Coordinates of C-alpha atoms and ligand atoms in Angstrom, one line a residue:
M9 CA 80.8 39.7 52.5
S10 CA 77.3 39.8 54.4
S11 CA 74.6 37.8 53.9
K12 CA 72.2 40.6 53.8
K13 CA 70.2 41.9 50.4
T14 CA 72.1 45.5 48.8
F15 CA 70.6 48.1 47.3
Y16 CA 72.4 51.0 45.8
I17 CA 70.8 53.8 44.2
S18 CA 72.0 57.2 42.7
T19 CA 70.8 60.5 41.2
P20 CA 72.3 62.1 38.4
I21 CA 75.0 64.1 39.3
F22 CA 73.8 67.4 38.4
Y23 CA 75.9 70.8 37.1
P24 CA 76.8 73.7 39.5
S25 CA 76.1 75.8 36.4
G26 CA 73.0 77.3 39.0
N27 CA 71.1 76.3 41.3
L28 CA 69.3 73.4 42.0
H29 CA 64.9 73.8 41.6
I30 CA 62.5 71.1 41.8
G31 CA 63.2 69.5 38.9
H32 CA 66.2 67.9 40.7
V33 CA 64.7 67.7 44.0
Y34 CA 62.4 65.4 41.8
T35 CA 64.8 62.7 41.5
T36 CA 67.2 63.3 44.2
A37 CA 63.8 62.8 46.6
I38 CA 62.9 59.5 44.7
A39 CA 66.2 58.1 45.4
D40 CA 65.8 59.0 49.0
S41 CA 62.6 57.6 49.4
L42 CA 63.5 54.6 48.1
T43 CA 66.6 54.0 50.3
R44 CA 64.1 54.4 53.5
Y45 CA 62.0 52.0 52.4
K46 CA 64.7 49.5 51.5
K47 CA 65.8 50.2 55.0
M48 CA 62.6 49.6 56.1
R49 CA 62.9 46.1 54.4
G50 CA 65.9 45.4 56.1
Y51 CA 68.5 45.4 53.1
E52 CA 71.8 47.2 53.3
T53 CA 71.8 50.2 51.4
Y54 CA 73.8 52.8 49.6
F55 CA 72.7 55.7 47.8
L56 CA 74.2 58.3 45.7
T57 CA 74.0 61.9 44.8
G58 CA 76.6 64.3 43.8
S59 CA 78.0 67.2 41.2
D60 CA 79.4 67.2 37.6
E61 CA 82.0 69.8 38.2
H62 CA 84.4 69.8 35.2
G63 CA 83.4 71.4 31.4
E64 CA 83.2 73.7 29.4
K65 CA 79.9 75.3 30.8
I66 CA 81.4 75.3 34.5
E67 CA 84.8 76.9 33.1
Q68 CA 82.9 79.6 31.3
K69 CA 80.4 80.3 34.7
A70 CA 83.2 80.8 36.9
K71 CA 84.8 83.5 34.5
E72 CA 81.8 85.2 34.6
N73 CA 82.0 85.1 38.0
N74 CA 85.7 86.3 38.1
L75 CA 86.4 83.1 40.0
S76 CA 88.8 80.2 39.2
P77 CA 86.7 76.9 38.4
Q78 CA 87.4 74.8 42.1
K79 CA 86.3 78.3 44.0
Y80 CA 83.3 78.4 41.7
V81 CA 82.5 74.7 41.7
D82 CA 83.3 75.0 45.8
E83 CA 81.1 77.5 46.2
M84 CA 78.1 76.1 44.7
I85 CA 78.0 73.3 46.1
V86 CA 77.9 73.9 49.9
N87 CA 73.9 75.5 48.7
F88 CA 73.5 71.8 46.8
K89 CA 74.2 70.2 50.2
K90 CA 72.0 72.6 52.2
L91 CA 69.4 72.3 50.2
W92 CA 69.6 68.0 50.5
D93 CA 70.0 68.9 54.4
L94 CA 67.0 70.9 54.7
I95 CA 64.8 68.1 52.5
D96 CA 66.4 65.0 54.9
V97 CA 67.9 63.5 51.7
K98 CA 70.1 61.5 53.6
Y99 CA 72.7 60.1 51.1
S100 CA 75.6 57.8 51.8
R101 CA 78.4 60.0 49.9
F102 CA 78.1 63.2 48.2
I103 CA 80.9 62.4 44.7
R104 CA 82.1 65.4 43.4
T105 CA 84.1 64.5 39.5
T106 CA 87.1 67.0 41.3
D107 CA 87.4 64.4 44.3
K108 CA 90.5 63.0 43.9
D109 CA 89.8 59.2 43.9
H110 CA 87.0 60.0 41.1
E111 CA 89.8 61.8 39.2
T112 CA 92.6 59.3 40.0
I113 CA 89.7 56.2 38.5
V114 CA 88.8 57.8 35.5
A115 CA 92.2 58.7 33.9
K116 CA 93.3 55.2 34.5
T117 CA 90.4 53.8 33.4
F118 CA 90.9 56.1 30.2
T119 CA 94.4 54.0 29.9
K120 CA 93.2 50.7 30.4
L121 CA 90.3 51.3 27.5
Q122 CA 93.0 52.9 25.3
K123 CA 95.4 49.3 26.5
D124 CA 91.8 47.3 25.7
K125 CA 92.4 48.9 21.9
F126 CA 88.6 50.6 22.9
I127 CA 89.7 54.4 22.5
Y128 CA 91.2 55.7 19.1
K129 CA 92.5 58.5 18.1
D130 CA 91.4 60.5 14.9
F131 CA 89.5 64.3 14.2
Y132 CA 85.9 65.1 15.7
E133 CA 83.9 67.7 13.0
G134 CA 80.4 68.4 14.9
L135 CA 77.8 70.7 16.1
Y136 CA 78.3 71.1 19.7
S137 CA 76.2 72.3 22.4
V138 CA 78.6 74.1 25.2
S139 CA 75.0 74.4 27.5
D140 CA 74.4 70.7 26.8
E141 CA 77.9 69.4 26.7
E142 CA 76.3 67.5 23.5
F143 CA 77.2 66.8 20.3
F144 CA 74.9 66.5 17.4
T145 CA 75.5 65.5 13.2
E146 CA 73.7 67.9 11.3
Q147 CA 70.7 65.9 10.6
Q148 CA 70.3 65.9 14.0
A149 CA 70.1 69.6 14.8
K150 CA 68.0 72.4 13.3
K151 CA 69.1 74.3 11.3
H152 CA 67.6 77.4 11.4
E153 CA 66.4 80.4 8.7
D154 CA 69.1 82.5 10.0
G155 CA 72.3 80.0 9.1
K156 CA 73.0 78.4 12.5
Y157 CA 71.9 75.1 13.7
Y158 CA 69.9 74.7 17.4
H159 CA 69.9 71.8 20.0
P160 CA 66.6 70.2 19.1
V161 CA 65.1 70.1 22.8
S162 CA 66.8 72.8 24.8
G163 CA 66.8 75.2 21.8
H164 CA 70.7 76.5 22.8
V165 CA 72.7 77.2 19.8
L166 CA 75.6 74.9 18.7
K167 CA 79.3 75.9 17.2
K168 CA 80.8 74.0 14.8
V169 CA 83.7 72.2 16.0
K170 CA 87.0 70.4 14.2
E171 CA 89.8 69.1 16.6
A172 CA 91.9 66.1 16.6
S173 CA 90.0 63.8 19.4
Y174 CA 89.9 60.6 21.1
F175 CA 86.9 57.5 20.0
L176 CA 85.3 54.8 22.8
E177 CA 84.0 52.1 19.6
I178 CA 81.1 52.4 20.5
S179 CA 79.6 51.3 16.6
K180 CA 80.5 47.6 17.4
F181 CA 77.8 47.0 20.2
G182 CA 74.6 48.3 19.2
K183 CA 74.3 44.8 18.4
W184 CA 75.0 43.5 21.7
L185 CA 72.8 46.2 23.6
K186 CA 69.7 45.3 21.7
Q187 CA 69.8 42.2 22.4
Y188 CA 70.6 42.8 26.2
F189 CA 67.7 45.2 26.0
Y190 CA 65.1 42.0 24.7
D191 CA 66.9 39.8 27.0
H192 CA 66.5 42.2 30.8
P193 CA 62.9 43.9 29.8
E194 CA 63.9 45.6 33.4
F195 CA 66.6 47.3 32.3
V196 CA 65.5 50.5 31.2
I197 CA 62.0 51.8 33.0
P198 CA 59.3 52.8 31.4
E199 CA 59.7 50.8 28.4
K200 CA 58.2 53.4 25.7
R201 CA 62.3 54.7 26.5
I202 CA 64.0 51.6 25.2
N203 CA 62.0 51.9 21.9
E204 CA 62.9 55.3 21.2
L205 CA 66.4 54.2 21.9
I206 CA 66.4 51.6 19.1
N207 CA 64.6 53.8 16.7
N208 CA 66.3 57.2 17.1
F209 CA 70.5 55.4 18.0
I210 CA 70.5 51.9 17.7
D211 CA 68.9 50.6 14.2
P212 CA 70.3 53.7 12.5
G213 CA 73.9 52.3 13.6
L214 CA 75.9 53.7 16.5
K215 CA 78.3 55.8 15.7
D216 CA 81.8 55.7 17.6
L217 CA 81.8 58.5 20.2
S218 CA 83.7 61.6 20.7
V219 CA 85.4 61.4 24.3
T220 CA 88.2 64.1 24.7
R221 CA 88.4 68.1 23.8
T222 CA 90.7 70.1 23.4
S223 CA 89.0 73.3 23.4
F224 CA 89.2 73.7 26.9
S225 CA 91.2 72.7 29.7
W226 CA 89.2 72.4 33.0
G227 CA 88.6 68.1 33.4
V228 CA 90.4 65.5 33.9
P229 CA 93.7 65.3 31.5
V230 CA 94.4 61.8 29.2
N231 CA 97.5 60.1 30.5
G232 CA 100.5 60.9 28.3
D233 CA 98.5 63.7 26.4
N234 CA 97.7 66.4 28.8
K235 CA 96.4 68.5 26.2
H236 CA 93.2 66.5 25.7
V237 CA 90.9 66.6 28.5
I238 CA 88.3 63.7 29.5
Y239 CA 84.7 64.6 28.2
V240 CA 82.0 65.0 30.5
W241 CA 80.3 62.6 30.2
I242 CA 82.6 59.7 30.6
D243 CA 84.3 61.5 33.7
A244 CA 80.8 61.8 34.6
L245 CA 79.3 58.3 34.2
M246 CA 82.2 56.9 35.5
N247 CA 80.7 58.5 39.0
Y248 CA 78.9 55.5 39.4
I249 CA 81.6 53.3 40.4
T250 CA 84.2 55.4 41.4
A251 CA 81.8 56.3 44.3
L252 CA 82.3 53.0 45.4
G253 CA 86.1 52.7 44.8
Y254 CA 86.3 50.4 41.7
N255 CA 89.4 49.7 40.7
S256 CA 91.3 51.4 43.5
N257 CA 93.6 49.9 46.9
D258 CA 89.8 49.5 48.6
E259 CA 87.4 47.6 46.4
T260 CA 84.9 46.7 49.7
L261 CA 82.2 49.1 48.6
F262 CA 82.1 47.6 44.9
N263 CA 82.3 44.2 46.2
Q264 CA 79.4 45.3 48.6
Y265 CA 77.0 47.1 46.3
W266 CA 77.8 46.6 43.2
N267 CA 79.8 43.6 42.1
H268 CA 77.5 40.0 43.2
D269 CA 75.2 38.6 42.1
N270 CA 71.8 40.1 44.0
A271 CA 73.1 43.4 43.9
E272 CA 70.1 45.3 43.3
I273 CA 71.3 48.6 41.6
V274 CA 68.9 51.1 40.2
H275 CA 69.9 54.5 38.7
L276 CA 67.8 57.1 38.6
V277 CA 67.5 60.0 35.5
G278 CA 65.8 61.9 33.9
K279 CA 64.0 61.0 30.4
E280 CA 66.9 63.5 28.0
I281 CA 69.5 61.7 29.5
T282 CA 68.4 58.0 29.0
R283 CA 70.4 58.1 25.9
F284 CA 73.3 58.3 28.1
H285 CA 72.6 56.1 30.5
C286 CA 71.2 53.7 28.5
I287 CA 73.6 53.8 25.0
Y288 CA 76.8 54.6 26.3
W289 CA 77.0 53.7 30.3
P290 CA 76.2 49.9 29.3
I291 CA 78.8 49.8 27.0
L292 CA 81.4 51.1 28.6
L293 CA 80.6 49.0 31.5
K294 CA 80.7 45.9 29.1
M295 CA 83.8 47.4 27.9
L296 CA 85.6 47.5 30.7
N297 CA 84.1 43.9 32.0
V298 CA 81.7 45.3 35.2
K299 CA 78.4 44.1 35.5
Q300 CA 75.4 46.3 34.1
P301 CA 72.7 47.6 36.7
T302 CA 69.6 46.3 37.0
T303 CA 67.6 49.4 36.2
V304 CA 67.9 52.6 34.7
L305 CA 64.5 54.7 36.1
A306 CA 63.8 57.9 33.7
H307 CA 61.4 59.9 35.0
G308 CA 59.8 63.2 32.9
W309 CA 60.2 66.5 33.7
I310 CA 58.3 68.6 36.0
V311 CA 56.6 71.7 34.0
T312 CA 54.8 74.5 34.6
K313 CA 51.8 76.1 32.6
E314 CA 53.9 78.0 30.6
G315 CA 56.0 74.3 30.3
K316 CA 59.8 73.5 30.9
M317 CA 61.4 75.6 33.7
S318 CA 63.4 77.2 32.7
K319 CA 65.7 80.9 33.5
S320 CA 64.3 83.0 30.0
K321 CA 60.5 82.2 30.9
G322 CA 61.2 83.3 34.8
N323 CA 59.1 79.9 35.5
V324 CA 61.9 78.1 38.0
V325 CA 60.0 77.0 41.2
N326 CA 62.9 77.4 43.8
P327 CA 62.6 74.7 46.5
L328 CA 63.6 77.1 49.0
D329 CA 60.6 79.5 48.9
L330 CA 58.5 75.7 49.1
I331 CA 60.7 74.2 52.3
E332 CA 60.4 77.9 54.2
K333 CA 56.2 78.5 53.8
Y334 CA 54.9 74.2 53.4
G335 CA 57.6 72.4 55.5
S336 CA 60.1 69.7 53.4
D337 CA 57.4 67.0 54.2
A338 CA 54.7 68.7 52.2
L339 CA 57.2 69.4 49.2
R340 CA 58.4 65.6 49.2
Y341 CA 55.3 64.4 49.9
F342 CA 53.7 66.7 46.8
L343 CA 56.2 65.9 44.3
L344 CA 56.3 61.8 45.1
K345 CA 52.6 61.3 45.0
E346 CA 51.3 64.1 43.1
I347 CA 54.2 63.6 39.9
K348 CA 53.8 60.2 37.9
L349 CA 57.3 58.9 37.6
N350 CA 56.4 57.7 33.4
E351 CA 55.3 61.2 32.4
D352 CA 55.6 65.4 32.6
G353 CA 53.8 66.8 36.1
V354 CA 52.5 70.0 35.7
F355 CA 53.5 71.8 39.3
S356 CA 51.5 75.1 40.3
I357 CA 51.0 76.5 43.9
D358 CA 47.4 75.9 43.5
H359 CA 47.6 72.4 43.4
F360 CA 50.2 71.8 45.7
E361 CA 48.0 73.9 48.8
S362 CA 45.1 72.0 47.7
V363 CA 47.1 68.6 48.2
Y364 CA 48.8 69.8 51.3
N365 CA 45.2 70.7 53.0
N366 CA 43.2 67.5 51.3
D367 CA 45.6 64.7 52.2
L368 CA 48.1 66.0 54.8
S369 CA 46.2 68.4 56.8
N370 CA 42.5 66.3 56.6
K371 CA 43.5 62.8 56.0
Y372 CA 47.0 62.2 57.7
G373 CA 46.8 64.7 60.1
N374 CA 43.3 64.4 61.4
L375 CA 43.2 60.8 61.3
I376 CA 46.4 61.0 63.8
S377 CA 44.5 63.8 65.5
R378 CA 41.2 62.0 66.2
T379 CA 42.9 58.6 67.3
V380 CA 45.0 59.6 70.3
S381 CA 42.6 62.1 71.1
M382 CA 40.5 59.6 71.6
I383 CA 42.7 56.9 73.2
N384 CA 43.4 60.0 75.9
K385 CA 40.2 60.7 76.0
Y386 CA 38.6 57.3 76.9
F387 CA 41.1 55.7 78.4
S388 CA 43.7 57.9 79.5
G389 CA 46.1 57.7 77.0
N390 CA 46.3 53.5 77.0
I391 CA 44.2 50.5 75.9
A392 CA 45.3 46.7 77.3
S393 CA 45.1 46.1 72.8
D394 CA 41.9 43.9 71.1
F395 CA 42.4 42.7 68.1
S396 CA 39.3 40.5 67.6
I397 CA 37.4 40.6 64.4
E398 CA 33.8 39.9 65.3
N399 CA 32.7 43.2 64.6
K400 CA 32.3 44.0 61.2
F401 CA 34.2 47.3 60.6
C402 CA 36.7 45.5 62.2
K403 CA 37.0 42.8 60.3
K404 CA 37.2 45.2 56.8
L405 CA 39.3 47.4 58.3
S406 CA 42.0 44.7 59.2
L407 CA 41.6 43.2 55.6
R408 CA 42.2 46.8 54.4
I409 CA 45.5 46.6 56.4
E410 CA 46.8 43.5 54.6
E411 CA 45.9 44.0 51.7
A412 CA 47.9 47.6 51.8
I413 CA 51.2 46.4 53.6
F414 CA 50.9 43.9 50.8
D415 CA 50.0 46.7 47.9
Y416 CA 52.5 48.9 49.2
N417 CA 55.5 46.6 49.3
N418 CA 54.6 45.4 45.8
A419 CA 54.8 49.2 44.6
M420 CA 58.1 49.8 46.2
D421 CA 60.1 47.0 44.6
K422 CA 58.7 47.9 41.6
L423 CA 60.2 51.3 41.8
K424 CA 56.0 52.3 41.6
I425 CA 56.7 55.2 44.1
N426 CA 53.0 57.2 43.1
N427 CA 51.2 54.3 43.4
A428 CA 52.5 53.4 46.6
L429 CA 51.6 56.6 47.9
D430 CA 48.8 56.1 46.4
I431 CA 47.8 52.4 47.9
V432 CA 48.0 54.6 51.4
S433 CA 45.7 57.3 50.5
D434 CA 43.5 55.0 50.3
L435 CA 44.0 53.3 53.7
L436 CA 43.7 56.5 54.9
R437 CA 40.3 57.0 53.4
D438 CA 39.1 54.2 54.5
S439 CA 40.2 54.6 58.1
N440 CA 39.0 58.3 58.2
K441 CA 35.8 56.1 57.1
Y442 CA 36.3 53.7 59.9
V443 CA 35.8 56.4 62.5
D444 CA 32.2 57.8 61.0
E445 CA 30.7 54.5 60.6
T446 CA 31.9 53.0 63.9
T447 CA 31.6 56.3 65.9
P448 CA 33.3 55.6 68.9
W449 CA 31.9 58.7 70.5
I450 CA 28.4 56.8 70.8
V451 CA 29.8 53.7 71.8
A452 CA 32.2 55.4 74.5
K453 CA 28.7 55.6 76.0
T454 CA 27.6 52.7 76.3
D455 CA 30.4 49.9 76.0
K456 CA 33.9 50.0 76.8
K457 CA 34.7 46.7 75.9
E458 CA 33.6 47.5 72.1
L459 CA 35.4 50.8 72.3
Q460 CA 38.6 48.9 73.1
N461 CA 38.7 46.7 70.1
V462 CA 37.6 49.9 67.6
L463 CA 39.8 51.9 68.8
S464 CA 42.7 49.0 69.1
W465 CA 42.2 48.5 65.3
L466 CA 42.1 52.7 64.7
Y467 CA 45.5 52.9 66.3
Y468 CA 47.2 49.7 64.3
S469 CA 46.1 51.4 61.3
C470 CA 47.4 54.5 62.1
V471 CA 50.3 53.0 63.1
V472 CA 50.7 51.0 59.5
I473 CA 49.4 54.6 57.8
N474 CA 52.7 56.4 59.2
T475 CA 55.3 53.8 59.4
L476 CA 54.3 53.6 55.4
L477 CA 54.9 57.4 55.1
K478 CA 58.1 57.6 56.4
P479 CA 59.7 57.5 53.8
F480 CA 58.1 60.3 51.9
I481 CA 56.9 62.4 55.2
V482 CA 60.2 62.0 57.2
K483 CA 59.9 65.2 60.3
K484 CA 56.1 64.6 60.9
S485 CA 56.1 60.7 61.2
K486 CA 59.3 60.8 63.9
I487 CA 56.8 63.1 65.6
A488 CA 53.4 61.0 65.0
A489 CA 55.4 58.2 65.3
G490 CA 56.5 59.7 68.7
L491 CA 52.9 60.7 70.1
L492 CA 52.0 57.3 69.1
E493 CA 54.4 55.6 70.8
V494 CA 56.2 53.1 68.4
S495 CA 59.4 54.8 67.4
H496 CA 61.0 51.6 67.8
I497 CA 59.1 50.2 64.8
K498 CA 61.9 50.3 62.2
L499 CA 60.9 47.3 59.3
I500 CA 57.9 46.7 57.9
D501 CA 57.6 43.2 59.1
D502 CA 57.4 44.5 62.8
L503 CA 54.3 45.4 61.5
Q504 CA 52.2 42.6 63.0
I505 CA 49.7 43.1 65.6
A506 CA 51.7 40.8 67.9
N507 CA 54.0 43.7 68.7
F508 CA 50.9 45.9 70.1
T509 CA 49.6 44.1 73.0
N510 CA 50.2 47.3 75.0
I511 CA 49.1 50.7 73.4
K512 CA 50.1 54.1 75.0
V513 CA 49.6 57.4 73.5
K514 CA 51.2 60.8 74.3
E515 CA 49.0 64.4 74.2
N516 CA 48.1 65.1 70.8
K517 CA 50.2 67.5 68.4
I518 CA 48.6 68.8 65.2
L519 CA 51.0 67.7 62.7
F520 CA 49.9 70.6 59.7
P521 CA 47.9 73.3 60.4
R522 CA 45.2 73.9 57.6
I523 CA 46.6 76.6 55.0
Ligands
MSP13 N1 75.0 66.5 34.6 C1 74.2 65.8 34.3 C2 74.3 64.3 34.5 C3 75.4 63.2 34.5 S1 74.9 61.9 34.8 C4 76.3 60.5 35.2 C5 73.1 66.2 33.7 N2 72.7 67.4 35.2 S2 71.5 68.2 35.0 O1 72.2 69.0 36.3 O2 71.7 69.2 34.0 O3 70.8 67.8 35.5 C6 70.5 66.3 36.0 C7 69.2 65.7 35.8 O4 68.0 66.6 37.1 C8 68.0 65.2 34.9 O5 68.1 63.9 35.2 C9 67.2 66.1 34.5 O6 66.2 65.4 33.9 C10 66.8 66.6 35.7 N3 66.0 67.8 35.6 C11 66.3 68.7 35.0 N4 65.0 69.3 35.1 C12 64.2 68.9 35.2 C13 63.0 69.2 35.6 N5 62.4 70.2 35.7 N6 61.9 67.8 36.1 C14 63.1 66.9 35.9 N7 64.2 66.7 36.6 C15 64.4 67.4 35.7 O7 72.2 66.4 33.4

């Protein structure tokens, strides 16, 4: 095994029952940015995303479209991958629950759990939402005046079902799980989600989970009892380890990214699927004797002024429209900086455009542009650097840069993406202020040596800012790195002034034209 530190991150696998919207882009952009950051810290990384393709909902959708389920999902997945390409989401694997290696391990794992007596057969009676793939008891669901039961969050109608089913014996693990939460405070971020889980599910007593269905056939059948199809959540959750070859002939990736003490493993999820990831998933792993992930990071929802995005409200924001008009970097930057990870965040075009103009055009684009232009104008694009700190503004800026790198790393290590971006944004503000304070265009008239010093620090600040923004602003930071002639800088550790003895820049280019 290599001695490099490893980082494994996953997004939820998305249902291909509709097109992806900015909520899905949000999760996936977080995962992509954290992966790019970890690479800049020298980690070996594995980033998994994919699609959750089995189940009744997909079977129904395919029928509505007059397609076989396989054909239907094959077509939907093309759009998923196109979107990820457009927005620079560079995953290590795109797993589909219809992938043969995944299906084989899911069936095999089910059999193992049966053998180990964690799964037994009985009858399931309850209320089920096809759209949300979720079960409820009558107490949990809302009964309306019309006599029907509805999903407490999505509002979808629930249907009564009674059928033979296999059950996963999770009821025995409540005590263990509660203790695990206490012993591993970093397991669920933010902490408020743990309290919800304990109060709503663990303390009232966990119920064994129905894990198969006979009412549809689009899924992985149970070995030796083909009428039963393994229920989507078990099939879906398993993707996090089947993708790495868990329990297959080749466990290299599993050993590299999961199965060792220093493996950092992060699952990103939206708040409404925390229960599946923080109760069922850890218990399933415990049953399989597989180590737990480091952290489940549960983010809030992106909503609009009209509330949660939904087709019926007509407020679904299509990422493709935004990418076409403003570019993929602007969308990534906006989502990752303006949406606070732990809360719901409101998306509006006005806010989006103001962030584009203020942050990307005026602060970032303008700083790079001013700096490159001045180095071209006063030094024909080439300075022998002078990083002395006698000048009080140079000294102040040098300290701010050092502090920003430290705080940024710290925030990113704690997965606090929007805080990390605030830190860069503050350094941008201070660097622009530094230009106004040092007035290089006046110094140019009197003291070339002083100018060399002032512009060296300004250039260095641009390089640092641009490097720290690389995980978020993928395309434009590459262009800016070209202008600053630092495309070879790959690691944050390389950001030492000793590495910039000879400063060179190219002809200026506008990065973010104002809108
Ligand atoms: N297939 C399951 C996940 C299985 S993971 C083993 C699923 N799919 S989903 O397509 O419905 O949703 C995937 C993710 O998108 C969830 O984490 C959900 O929170 C997220 N989002 C859906 N709408 C969202 C917003 N409006 N805002 C932010 N995230 C949202 O659940």
